[in-house]
mmCIF file of C-alpha atoms (C1' of nucleotides) in Angstrom:
data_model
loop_
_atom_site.group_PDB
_atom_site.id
_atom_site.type_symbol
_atom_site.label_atom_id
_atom_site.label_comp_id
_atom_site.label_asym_id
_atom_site.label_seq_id
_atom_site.Cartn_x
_atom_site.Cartn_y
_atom_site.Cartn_z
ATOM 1 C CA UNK V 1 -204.947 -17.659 146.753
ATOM 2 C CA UNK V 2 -207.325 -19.656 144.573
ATOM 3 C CA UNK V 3 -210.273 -16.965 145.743
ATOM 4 C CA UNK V 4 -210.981 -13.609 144.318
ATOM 5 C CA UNK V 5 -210.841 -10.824 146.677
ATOM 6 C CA UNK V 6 -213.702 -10.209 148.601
ATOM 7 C CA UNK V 7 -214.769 -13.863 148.159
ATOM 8 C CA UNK V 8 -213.075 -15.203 151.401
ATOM 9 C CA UNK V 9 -211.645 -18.810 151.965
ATOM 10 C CA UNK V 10 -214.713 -21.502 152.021
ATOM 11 C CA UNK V 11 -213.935 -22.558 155.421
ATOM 12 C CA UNK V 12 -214.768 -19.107 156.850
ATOM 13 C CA UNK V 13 -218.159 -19.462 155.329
ATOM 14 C CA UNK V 14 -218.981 -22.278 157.379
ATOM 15 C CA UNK V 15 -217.703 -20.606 160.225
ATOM 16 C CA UNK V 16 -219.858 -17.455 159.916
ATOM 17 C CA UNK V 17 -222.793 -19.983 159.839
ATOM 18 C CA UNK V 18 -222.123 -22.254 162.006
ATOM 19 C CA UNK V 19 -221.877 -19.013 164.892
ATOM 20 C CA UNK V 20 -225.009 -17.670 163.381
ATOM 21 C CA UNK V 21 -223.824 -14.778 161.063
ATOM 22 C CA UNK V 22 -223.832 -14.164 157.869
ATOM 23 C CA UNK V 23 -220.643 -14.035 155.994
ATOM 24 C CA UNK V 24 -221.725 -10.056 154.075
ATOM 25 C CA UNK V 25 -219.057 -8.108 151.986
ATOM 26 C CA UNK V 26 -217.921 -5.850 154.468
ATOM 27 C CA UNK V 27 -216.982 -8.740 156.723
ATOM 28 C CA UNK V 28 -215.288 -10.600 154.074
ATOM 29 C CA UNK V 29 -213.121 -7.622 153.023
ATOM 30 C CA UNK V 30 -212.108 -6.914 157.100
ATOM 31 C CA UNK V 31 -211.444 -10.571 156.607
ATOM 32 C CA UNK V 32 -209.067 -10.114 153.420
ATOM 33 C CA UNK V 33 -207.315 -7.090 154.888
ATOM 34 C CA UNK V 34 -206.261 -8.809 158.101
ATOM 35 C CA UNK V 35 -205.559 -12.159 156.176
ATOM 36 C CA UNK V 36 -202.867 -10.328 153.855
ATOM 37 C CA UNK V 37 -201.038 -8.118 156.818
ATOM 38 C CA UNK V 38 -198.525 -9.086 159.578
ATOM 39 C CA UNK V 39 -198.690 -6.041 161.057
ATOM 40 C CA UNK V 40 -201.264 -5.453 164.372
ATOM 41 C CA UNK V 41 -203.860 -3.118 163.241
ATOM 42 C CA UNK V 42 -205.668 -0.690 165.256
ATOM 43 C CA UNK V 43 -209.568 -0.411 163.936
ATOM 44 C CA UNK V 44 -209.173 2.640 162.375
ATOM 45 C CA UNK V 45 -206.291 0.867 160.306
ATOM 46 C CA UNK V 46 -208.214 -1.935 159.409
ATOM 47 C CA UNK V 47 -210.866 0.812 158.194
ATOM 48 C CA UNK V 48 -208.887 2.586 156.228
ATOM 49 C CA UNK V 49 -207.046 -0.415 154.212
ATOM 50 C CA UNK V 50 -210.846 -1.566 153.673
ATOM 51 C CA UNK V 51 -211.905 1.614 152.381
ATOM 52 C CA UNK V 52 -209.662 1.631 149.849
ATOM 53 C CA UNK V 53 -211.252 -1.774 148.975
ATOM 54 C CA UNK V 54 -215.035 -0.973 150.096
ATOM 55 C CA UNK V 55 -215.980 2.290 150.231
ATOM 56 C CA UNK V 56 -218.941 1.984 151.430
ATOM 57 C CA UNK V 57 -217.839 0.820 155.065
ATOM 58 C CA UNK V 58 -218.148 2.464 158.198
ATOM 59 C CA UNK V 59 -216.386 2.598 160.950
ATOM 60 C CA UNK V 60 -218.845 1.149 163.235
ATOM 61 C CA UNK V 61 -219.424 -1.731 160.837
ATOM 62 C CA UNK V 62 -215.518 -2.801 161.827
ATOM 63 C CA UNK V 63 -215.958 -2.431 165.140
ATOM 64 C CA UNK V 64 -218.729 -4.537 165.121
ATOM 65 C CA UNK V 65 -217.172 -6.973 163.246
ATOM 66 C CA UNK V 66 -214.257 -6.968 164.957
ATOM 67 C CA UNK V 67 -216.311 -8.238 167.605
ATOM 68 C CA UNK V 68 -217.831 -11.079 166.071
ATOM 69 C CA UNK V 69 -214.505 -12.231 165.177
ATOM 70 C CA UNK V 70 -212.837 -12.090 168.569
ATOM 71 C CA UNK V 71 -215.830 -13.604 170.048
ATOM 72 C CA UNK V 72 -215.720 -16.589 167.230
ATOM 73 C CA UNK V 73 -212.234 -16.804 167.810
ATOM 74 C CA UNK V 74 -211.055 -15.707 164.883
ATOM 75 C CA UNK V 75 -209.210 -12.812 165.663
ATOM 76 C CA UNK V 76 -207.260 -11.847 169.063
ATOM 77 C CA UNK V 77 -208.017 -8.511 170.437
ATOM 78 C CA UNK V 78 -204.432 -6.943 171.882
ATOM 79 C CA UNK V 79 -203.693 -3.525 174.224
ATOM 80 C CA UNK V 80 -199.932 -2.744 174.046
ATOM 81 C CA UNK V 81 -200.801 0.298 176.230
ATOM 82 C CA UNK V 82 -201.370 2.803 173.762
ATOM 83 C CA UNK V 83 -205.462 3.621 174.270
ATOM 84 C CA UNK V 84 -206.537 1.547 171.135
ATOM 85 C CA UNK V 85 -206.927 -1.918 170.609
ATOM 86 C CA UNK V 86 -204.802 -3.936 168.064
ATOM 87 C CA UNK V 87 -206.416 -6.777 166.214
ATOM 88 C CA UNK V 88 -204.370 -9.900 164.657
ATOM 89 C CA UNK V 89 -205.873 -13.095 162.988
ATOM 90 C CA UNK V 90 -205.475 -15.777 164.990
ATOM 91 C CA UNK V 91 -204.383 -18.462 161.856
ATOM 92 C CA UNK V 92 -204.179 -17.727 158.306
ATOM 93 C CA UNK V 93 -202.044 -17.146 155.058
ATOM 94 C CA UNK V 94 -199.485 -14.707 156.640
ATOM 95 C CA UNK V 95 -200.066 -15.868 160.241
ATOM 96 C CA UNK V 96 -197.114 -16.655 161.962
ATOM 97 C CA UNK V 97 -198.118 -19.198 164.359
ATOM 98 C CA UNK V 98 -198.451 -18.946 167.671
ATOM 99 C CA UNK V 99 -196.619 -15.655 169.327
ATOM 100 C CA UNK V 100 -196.383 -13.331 171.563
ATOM 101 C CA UNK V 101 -195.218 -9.319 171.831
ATOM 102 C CA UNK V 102 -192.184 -7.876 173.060
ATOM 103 C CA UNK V 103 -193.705 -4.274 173.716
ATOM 104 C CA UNK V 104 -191.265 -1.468 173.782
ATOM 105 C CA UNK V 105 -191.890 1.265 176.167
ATOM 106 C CA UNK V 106 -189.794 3.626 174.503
ATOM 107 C CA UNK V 107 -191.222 3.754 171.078
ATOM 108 C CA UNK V 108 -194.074 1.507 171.474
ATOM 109 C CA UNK V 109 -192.623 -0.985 169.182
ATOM 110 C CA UNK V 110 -194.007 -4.445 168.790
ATOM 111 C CA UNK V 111 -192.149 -7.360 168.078
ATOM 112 C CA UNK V 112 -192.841 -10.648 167.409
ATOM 113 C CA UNK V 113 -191.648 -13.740 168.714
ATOM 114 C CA UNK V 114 -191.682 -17.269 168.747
ATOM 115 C CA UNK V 115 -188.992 -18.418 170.310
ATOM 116 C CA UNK V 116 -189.044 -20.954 173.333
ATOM 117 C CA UNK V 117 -192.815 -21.993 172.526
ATOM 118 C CA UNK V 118 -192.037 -25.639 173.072
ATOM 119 C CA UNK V 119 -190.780 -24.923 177.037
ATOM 120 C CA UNK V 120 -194.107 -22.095 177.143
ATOM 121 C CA UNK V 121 -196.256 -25.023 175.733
ATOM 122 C CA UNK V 122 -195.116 -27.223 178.532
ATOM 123 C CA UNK V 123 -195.648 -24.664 180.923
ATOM 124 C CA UNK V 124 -198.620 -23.845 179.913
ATOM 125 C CA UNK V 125 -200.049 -27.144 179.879
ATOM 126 C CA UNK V 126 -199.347 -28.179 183.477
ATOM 127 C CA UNK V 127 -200.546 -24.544 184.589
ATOM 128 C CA UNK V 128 -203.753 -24.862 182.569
ATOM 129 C CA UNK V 129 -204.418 -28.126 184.034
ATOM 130 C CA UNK V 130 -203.544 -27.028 187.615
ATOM 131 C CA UNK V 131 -205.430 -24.125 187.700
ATOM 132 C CA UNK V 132 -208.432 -25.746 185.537
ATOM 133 C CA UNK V 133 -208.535 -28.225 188.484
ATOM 134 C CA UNK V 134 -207.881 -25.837 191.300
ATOM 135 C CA UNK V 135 -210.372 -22.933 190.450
ATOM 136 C CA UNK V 136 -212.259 -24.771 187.995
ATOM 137 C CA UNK V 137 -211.746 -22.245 185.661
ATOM 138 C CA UNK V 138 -212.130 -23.285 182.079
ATOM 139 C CA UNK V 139 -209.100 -21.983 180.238
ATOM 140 C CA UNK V 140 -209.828 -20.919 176.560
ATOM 141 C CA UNK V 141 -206.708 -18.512 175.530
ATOM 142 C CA UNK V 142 -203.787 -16.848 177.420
ATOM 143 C CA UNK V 143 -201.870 -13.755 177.254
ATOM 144 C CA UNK V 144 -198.080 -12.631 177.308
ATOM 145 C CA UNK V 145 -196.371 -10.097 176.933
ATOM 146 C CA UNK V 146 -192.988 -8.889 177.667
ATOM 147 C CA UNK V 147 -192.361 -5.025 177.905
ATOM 148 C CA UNK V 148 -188.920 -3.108 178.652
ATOM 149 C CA UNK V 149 -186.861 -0.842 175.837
ATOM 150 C CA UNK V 150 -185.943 -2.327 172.031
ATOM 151 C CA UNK V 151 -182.550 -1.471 170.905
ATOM 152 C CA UNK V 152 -183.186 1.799 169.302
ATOM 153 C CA UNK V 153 -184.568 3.050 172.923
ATOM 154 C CA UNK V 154 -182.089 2.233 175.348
ATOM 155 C CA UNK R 1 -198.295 -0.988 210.858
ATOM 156 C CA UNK R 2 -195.936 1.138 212.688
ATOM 157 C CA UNK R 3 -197.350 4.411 211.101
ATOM 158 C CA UNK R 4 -200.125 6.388 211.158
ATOM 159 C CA UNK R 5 -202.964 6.457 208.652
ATOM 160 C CA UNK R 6 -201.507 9.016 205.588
ATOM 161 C CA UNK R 7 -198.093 8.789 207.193
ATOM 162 C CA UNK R 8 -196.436 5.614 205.343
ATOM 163 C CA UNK R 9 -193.833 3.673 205.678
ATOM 164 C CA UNK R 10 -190.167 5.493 205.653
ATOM 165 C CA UNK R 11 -189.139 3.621 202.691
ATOM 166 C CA UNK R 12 -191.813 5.062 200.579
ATOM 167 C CA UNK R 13 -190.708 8.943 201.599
ATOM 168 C CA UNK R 14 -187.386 7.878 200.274
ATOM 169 C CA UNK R 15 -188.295 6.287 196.840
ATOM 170 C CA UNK R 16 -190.248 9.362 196.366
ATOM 171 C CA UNK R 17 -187.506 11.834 197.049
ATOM 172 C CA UNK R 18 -185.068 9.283 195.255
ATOM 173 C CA UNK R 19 -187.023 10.317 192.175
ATOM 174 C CA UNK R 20 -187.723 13.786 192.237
ATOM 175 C CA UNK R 21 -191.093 13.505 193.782
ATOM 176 C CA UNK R 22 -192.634 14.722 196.653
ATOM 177 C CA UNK R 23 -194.699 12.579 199.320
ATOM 178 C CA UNK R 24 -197.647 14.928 199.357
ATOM 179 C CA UNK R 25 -200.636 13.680 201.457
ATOM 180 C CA UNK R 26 -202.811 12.880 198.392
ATOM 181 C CA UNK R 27 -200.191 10.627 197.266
ATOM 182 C CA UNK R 28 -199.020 9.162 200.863
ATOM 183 C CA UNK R 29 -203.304 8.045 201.256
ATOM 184 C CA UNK R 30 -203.249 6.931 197.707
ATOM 185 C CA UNK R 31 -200.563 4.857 198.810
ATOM 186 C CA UNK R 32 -202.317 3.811 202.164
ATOM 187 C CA UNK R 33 -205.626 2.875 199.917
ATOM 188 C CA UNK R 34 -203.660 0.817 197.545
ATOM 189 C CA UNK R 35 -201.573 -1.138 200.482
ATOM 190 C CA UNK R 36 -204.729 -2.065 202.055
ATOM 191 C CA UNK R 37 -206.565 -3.646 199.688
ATOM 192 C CA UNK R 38 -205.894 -7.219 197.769
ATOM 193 C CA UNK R 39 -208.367 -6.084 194.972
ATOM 194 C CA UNK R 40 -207.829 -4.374 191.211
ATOM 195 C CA UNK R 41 -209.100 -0.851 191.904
ATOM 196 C CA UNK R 42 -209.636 1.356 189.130
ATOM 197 C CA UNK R 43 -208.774 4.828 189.383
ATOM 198 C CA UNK R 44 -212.262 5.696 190.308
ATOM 199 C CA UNK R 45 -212.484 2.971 192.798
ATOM 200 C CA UNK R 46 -209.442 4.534 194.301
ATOM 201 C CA UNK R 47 -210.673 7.745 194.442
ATOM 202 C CA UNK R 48 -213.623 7.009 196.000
ATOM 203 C CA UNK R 49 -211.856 5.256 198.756
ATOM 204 C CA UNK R 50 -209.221 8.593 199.146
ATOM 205 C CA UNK R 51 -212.238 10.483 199.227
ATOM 206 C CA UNK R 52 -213.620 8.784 202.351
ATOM 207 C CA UNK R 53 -210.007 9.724 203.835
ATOM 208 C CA UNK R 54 -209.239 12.668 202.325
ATOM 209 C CA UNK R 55 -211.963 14.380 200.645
ATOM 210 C CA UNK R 56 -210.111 17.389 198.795
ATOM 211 C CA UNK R 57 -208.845 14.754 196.691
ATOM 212 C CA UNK R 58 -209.863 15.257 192.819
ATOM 213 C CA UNK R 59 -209.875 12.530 190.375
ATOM 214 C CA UNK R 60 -207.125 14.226 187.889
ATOM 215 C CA UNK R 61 -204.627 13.965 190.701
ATOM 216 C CA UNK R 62 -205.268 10.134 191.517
ATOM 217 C CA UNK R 63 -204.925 9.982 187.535
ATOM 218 C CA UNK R 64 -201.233 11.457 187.796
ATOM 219 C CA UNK R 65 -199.937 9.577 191.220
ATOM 220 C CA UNK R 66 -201.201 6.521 189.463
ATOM 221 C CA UNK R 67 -198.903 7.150 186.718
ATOM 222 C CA UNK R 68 -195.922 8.175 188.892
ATOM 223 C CA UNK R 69 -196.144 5.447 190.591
ATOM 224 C CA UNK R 70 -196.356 2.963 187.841
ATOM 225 C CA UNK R 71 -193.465 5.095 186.607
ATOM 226 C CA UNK R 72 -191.351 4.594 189.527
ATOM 227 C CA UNK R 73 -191.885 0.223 189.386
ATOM 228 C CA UNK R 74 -194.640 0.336 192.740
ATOM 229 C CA UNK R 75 -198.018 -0.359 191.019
ATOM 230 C CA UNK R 76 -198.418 -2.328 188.405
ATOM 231 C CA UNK R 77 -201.428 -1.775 185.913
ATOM 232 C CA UNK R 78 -203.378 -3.817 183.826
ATOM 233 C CA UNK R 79 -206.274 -4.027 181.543
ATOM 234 C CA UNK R 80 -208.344 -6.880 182.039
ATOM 235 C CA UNK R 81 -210.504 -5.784 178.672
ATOM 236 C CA UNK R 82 -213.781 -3.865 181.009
ATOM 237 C CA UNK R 83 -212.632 -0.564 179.438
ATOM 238 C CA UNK R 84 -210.917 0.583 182.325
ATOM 239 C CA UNK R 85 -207.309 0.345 184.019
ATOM 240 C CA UNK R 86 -206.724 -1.431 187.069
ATOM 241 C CA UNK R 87 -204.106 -0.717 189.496
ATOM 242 C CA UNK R 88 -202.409 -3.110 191.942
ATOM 243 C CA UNK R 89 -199.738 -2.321 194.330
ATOM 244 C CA UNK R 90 -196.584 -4.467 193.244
ATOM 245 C CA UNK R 91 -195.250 -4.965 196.891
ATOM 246 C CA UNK R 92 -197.052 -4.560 200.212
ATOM 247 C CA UNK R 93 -198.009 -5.468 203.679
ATOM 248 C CA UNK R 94 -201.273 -7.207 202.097
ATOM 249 C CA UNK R 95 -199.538 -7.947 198.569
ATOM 250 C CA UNK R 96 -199.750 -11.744 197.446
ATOM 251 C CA UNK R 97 -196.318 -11.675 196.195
ATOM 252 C CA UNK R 98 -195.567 -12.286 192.163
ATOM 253 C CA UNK R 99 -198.959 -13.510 190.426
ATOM 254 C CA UNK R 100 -200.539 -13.543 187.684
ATOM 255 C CA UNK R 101 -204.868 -13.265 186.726
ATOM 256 C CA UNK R 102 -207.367 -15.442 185.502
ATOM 257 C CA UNK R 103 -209.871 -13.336 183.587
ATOM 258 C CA UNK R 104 -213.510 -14.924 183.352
ATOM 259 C CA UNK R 105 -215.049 -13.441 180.204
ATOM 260 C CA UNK R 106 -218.478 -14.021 180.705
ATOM 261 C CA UNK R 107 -218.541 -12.184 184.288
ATOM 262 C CA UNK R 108 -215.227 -10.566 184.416
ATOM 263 C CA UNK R 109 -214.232 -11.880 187.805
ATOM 264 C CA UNK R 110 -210.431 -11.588 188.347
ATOM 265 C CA UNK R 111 -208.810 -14.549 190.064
ATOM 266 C CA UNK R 112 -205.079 -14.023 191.103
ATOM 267 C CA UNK R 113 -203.074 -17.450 191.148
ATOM 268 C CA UNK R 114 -199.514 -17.856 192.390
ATOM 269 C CA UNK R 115 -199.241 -21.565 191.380
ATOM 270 C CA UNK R 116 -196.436 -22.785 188.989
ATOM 271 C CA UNK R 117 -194.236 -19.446 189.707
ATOM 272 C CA UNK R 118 -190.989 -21.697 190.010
ATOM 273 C CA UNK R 119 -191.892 -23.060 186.648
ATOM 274 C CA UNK R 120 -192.422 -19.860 185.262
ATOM 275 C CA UNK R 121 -189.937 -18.110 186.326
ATOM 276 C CA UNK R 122 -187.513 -20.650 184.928
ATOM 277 C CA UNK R 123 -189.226 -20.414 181.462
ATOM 278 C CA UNK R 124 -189.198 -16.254 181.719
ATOM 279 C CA UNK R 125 -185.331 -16.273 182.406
ATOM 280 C CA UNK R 126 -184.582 -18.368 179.616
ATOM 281 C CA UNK R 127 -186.408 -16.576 177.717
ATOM 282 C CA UNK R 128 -185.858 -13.232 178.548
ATOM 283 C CA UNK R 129 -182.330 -14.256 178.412
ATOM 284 C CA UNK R 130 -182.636 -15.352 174.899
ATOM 285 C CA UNK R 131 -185.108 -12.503 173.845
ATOM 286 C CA UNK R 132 -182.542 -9.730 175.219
ATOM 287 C CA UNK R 133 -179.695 -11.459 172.847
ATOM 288 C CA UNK R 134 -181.429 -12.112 169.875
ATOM 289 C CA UNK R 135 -183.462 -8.776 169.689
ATOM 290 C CA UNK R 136 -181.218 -6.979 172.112
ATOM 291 C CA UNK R 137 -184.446 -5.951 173.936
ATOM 292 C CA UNK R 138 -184.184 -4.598 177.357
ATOM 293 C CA UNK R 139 -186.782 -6.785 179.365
ATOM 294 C CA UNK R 140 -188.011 -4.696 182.204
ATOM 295 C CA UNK R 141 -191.650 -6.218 183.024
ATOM 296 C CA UNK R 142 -193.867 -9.058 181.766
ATOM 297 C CA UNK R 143 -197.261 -9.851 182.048
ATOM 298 C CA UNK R 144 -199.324 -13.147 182.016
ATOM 299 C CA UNK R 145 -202.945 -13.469 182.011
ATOM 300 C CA UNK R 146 -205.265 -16.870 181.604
ATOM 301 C CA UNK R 147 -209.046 -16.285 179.670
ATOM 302 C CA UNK R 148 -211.665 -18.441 179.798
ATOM 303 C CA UNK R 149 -215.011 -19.378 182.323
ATOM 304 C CA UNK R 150 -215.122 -19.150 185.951
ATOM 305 C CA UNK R 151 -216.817 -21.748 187.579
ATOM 306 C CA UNK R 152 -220.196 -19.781 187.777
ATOM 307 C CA UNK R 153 -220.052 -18.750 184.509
ATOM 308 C CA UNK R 154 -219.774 -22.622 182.753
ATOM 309 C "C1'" DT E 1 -188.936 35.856 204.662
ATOM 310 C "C1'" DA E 2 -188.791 35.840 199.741
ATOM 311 C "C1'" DT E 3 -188.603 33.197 195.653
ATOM 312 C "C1'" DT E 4 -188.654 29.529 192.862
ATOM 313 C "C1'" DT E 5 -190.704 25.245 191.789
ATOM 314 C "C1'" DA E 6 -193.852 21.400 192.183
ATOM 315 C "C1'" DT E 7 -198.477 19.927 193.146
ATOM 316 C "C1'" DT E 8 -203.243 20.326 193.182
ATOM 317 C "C1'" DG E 9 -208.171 20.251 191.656
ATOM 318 C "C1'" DA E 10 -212.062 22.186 188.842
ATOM 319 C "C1'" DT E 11 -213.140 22.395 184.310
ATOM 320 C "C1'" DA E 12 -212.899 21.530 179.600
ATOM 321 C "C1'" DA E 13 -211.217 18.847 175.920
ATOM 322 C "C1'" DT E 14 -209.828 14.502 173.798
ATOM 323 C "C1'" DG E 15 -210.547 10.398 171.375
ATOM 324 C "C1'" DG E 16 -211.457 5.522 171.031
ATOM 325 C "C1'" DT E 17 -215.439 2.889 171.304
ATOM 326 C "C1'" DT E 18 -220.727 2.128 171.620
ATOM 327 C "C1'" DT E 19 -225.426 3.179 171.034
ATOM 328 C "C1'" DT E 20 -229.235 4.712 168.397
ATOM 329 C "C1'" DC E 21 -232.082 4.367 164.587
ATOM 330 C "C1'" DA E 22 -233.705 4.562 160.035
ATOM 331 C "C1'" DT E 23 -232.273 2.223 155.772
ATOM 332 C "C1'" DT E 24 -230.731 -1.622 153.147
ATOM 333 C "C1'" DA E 25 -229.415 -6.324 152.225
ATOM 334 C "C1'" DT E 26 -230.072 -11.186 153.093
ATOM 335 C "C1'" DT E 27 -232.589 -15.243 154.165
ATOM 336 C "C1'" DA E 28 -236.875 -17.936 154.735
ATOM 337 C "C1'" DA E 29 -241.624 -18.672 153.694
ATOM 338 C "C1'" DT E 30 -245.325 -18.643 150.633
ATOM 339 C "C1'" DA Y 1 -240.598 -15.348 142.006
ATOM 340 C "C1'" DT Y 2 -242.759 -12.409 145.622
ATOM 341 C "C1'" DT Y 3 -243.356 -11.398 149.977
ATOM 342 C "C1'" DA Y 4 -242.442 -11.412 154.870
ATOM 343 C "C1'" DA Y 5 -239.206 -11.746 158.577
ATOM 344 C "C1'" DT Y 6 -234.732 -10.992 160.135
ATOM 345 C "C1'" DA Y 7 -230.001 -9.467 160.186
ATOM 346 C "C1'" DA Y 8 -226.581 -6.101 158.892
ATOM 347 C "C1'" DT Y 9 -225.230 -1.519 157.752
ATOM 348 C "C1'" DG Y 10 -223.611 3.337 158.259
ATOM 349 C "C1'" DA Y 11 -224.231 8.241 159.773
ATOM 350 C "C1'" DA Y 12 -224.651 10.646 163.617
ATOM 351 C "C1'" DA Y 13 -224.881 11.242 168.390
ATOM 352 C "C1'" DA Y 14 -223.728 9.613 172.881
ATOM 353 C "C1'" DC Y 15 -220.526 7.582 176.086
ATOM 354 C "C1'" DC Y 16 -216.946 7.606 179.225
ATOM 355 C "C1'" DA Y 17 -212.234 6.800 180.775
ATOM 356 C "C1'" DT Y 18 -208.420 9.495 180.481
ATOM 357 C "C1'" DT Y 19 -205.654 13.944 179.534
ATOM 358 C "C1'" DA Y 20 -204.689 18.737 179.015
ATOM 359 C "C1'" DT Y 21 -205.386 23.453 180.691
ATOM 360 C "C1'" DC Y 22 -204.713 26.814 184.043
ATOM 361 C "C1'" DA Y 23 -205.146 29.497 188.028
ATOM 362 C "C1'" DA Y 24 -204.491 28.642 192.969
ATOM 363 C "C1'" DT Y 25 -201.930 26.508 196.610
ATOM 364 C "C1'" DA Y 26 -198.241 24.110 199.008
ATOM 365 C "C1'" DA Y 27 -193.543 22.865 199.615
ATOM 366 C "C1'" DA Y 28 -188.543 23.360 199.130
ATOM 367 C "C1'" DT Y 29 -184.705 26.470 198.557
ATOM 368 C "C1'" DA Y 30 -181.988 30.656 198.877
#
DNA sequence: TATTTATTGATAATGGTTTTCATTATTAAT
DNA sequence: ATTAATAATGAAAACCATTATCAATAAATA
């Protein structure tokens, strides 16, 4: 990474401006923790690993900016069932790409997977377009998720 | 309907027993509520409209019949992101069939859309053909969910 | 009928998330 | 630079959907 920690990618700079906000430590350390994780953190993770970094944060402060991120698209916002939310960058250094869960009912397991994206991406298409036409609903993300028992649960 | 109101259909007394349960009255008009309706209740929806029925009802038990019956496959639930669970009755006299949601976030209406199944289900049993191999996951369930702006809302 | 077992509902507790509000940091204006 | 206006922060309290507790009741079984 040619940027100290803390300092944040340029690009996300603009970004915070260009929405309006102001690109403060505690949001570029919330930043840093979910850029160098592939796991799905709940809030309370993502405080934690950032306290060790910042201890001056509060919780609220990563709620709040947790926010700001999912609403600027930054970050997706995830409920595998468990009564907290899970948050995962949406593109960055340890981003795998587009994906979706396999949620295990069992153990509550996540796993990710990419597989068959080309045949989703088709799908997807002509049912974004149908349904963009039909309803005129403007389609800006999607959602899916499988759930059943992983290997160590059945 | 061949039954009266709180009574149910036959089949339903036997899933019940089938699983250890019993087909009390609070459940059997729980039941009736959710079968006559084509709308996401929550559970406090639904216990309002049990209480106009059955007024003894209290909200912990619509809480655990909920759960049963999610338990035994006959209600789906779902988060559309409002803070609370929505329930939705996965077969039924007034059940659309197989569909999946369009979530508007700016108002949160719900629109359910059937369009594109055949597609879709040709993508989900390739996939959950190749998912159960490769990860030798047990698929038991999937869910699909469009976000973006209703027409009022754009 | 007696006895075991499941179900119920009022109440209290839980816990993730939001709100409040005074303080502090950042930006813009002078 | 200094000051004024604005945004962001964090501690604490509030919120609120959901769960656990537990004594009372209903249903199934012997």
């Amino acid at each position: 990474m040619p940027w100290r920690n803390g300092t944040g990618p340029p690009w996300i700079h603009g970004k915070f401006q260009g929405c309006g906000y102001r690109l403060t430590m505690p949001r570029q350390v919330i930043m840093d923790v979910l850029s160098q994780t592939s796991e799905h953190l709940s809030a309370e993770d993502i405080y934690l690993a950032v306290h060790k970094i910042y201890p001056a944060i509060g919780l609220t402060t990563v709620y709040r900016t947790l926010e700001i991120l999912v609403q600027m698209g930054l970050v997706f916002k995830f409920d595998f069932g468990d009564g907290r939310a899970r948050y995962e960058l949406s593109e960055g250094p340890k981003s795998i790409g587009h994906h979706h869960h396999l949620v295990c009912s069992g153990c509550g397991r996540i796993i990710d997977y990419t597989d068959f994206i080309d045949d989703e991406v088709e799908l997807l298409k002509k049912t974004e377009k149908g349904l963009s036409k039909k309803y005129n609903f403007k389609i800006t993300n999607h959602l899916i998720q499988f759930y059943g028992l992983c290997d160590k649960c059945q």
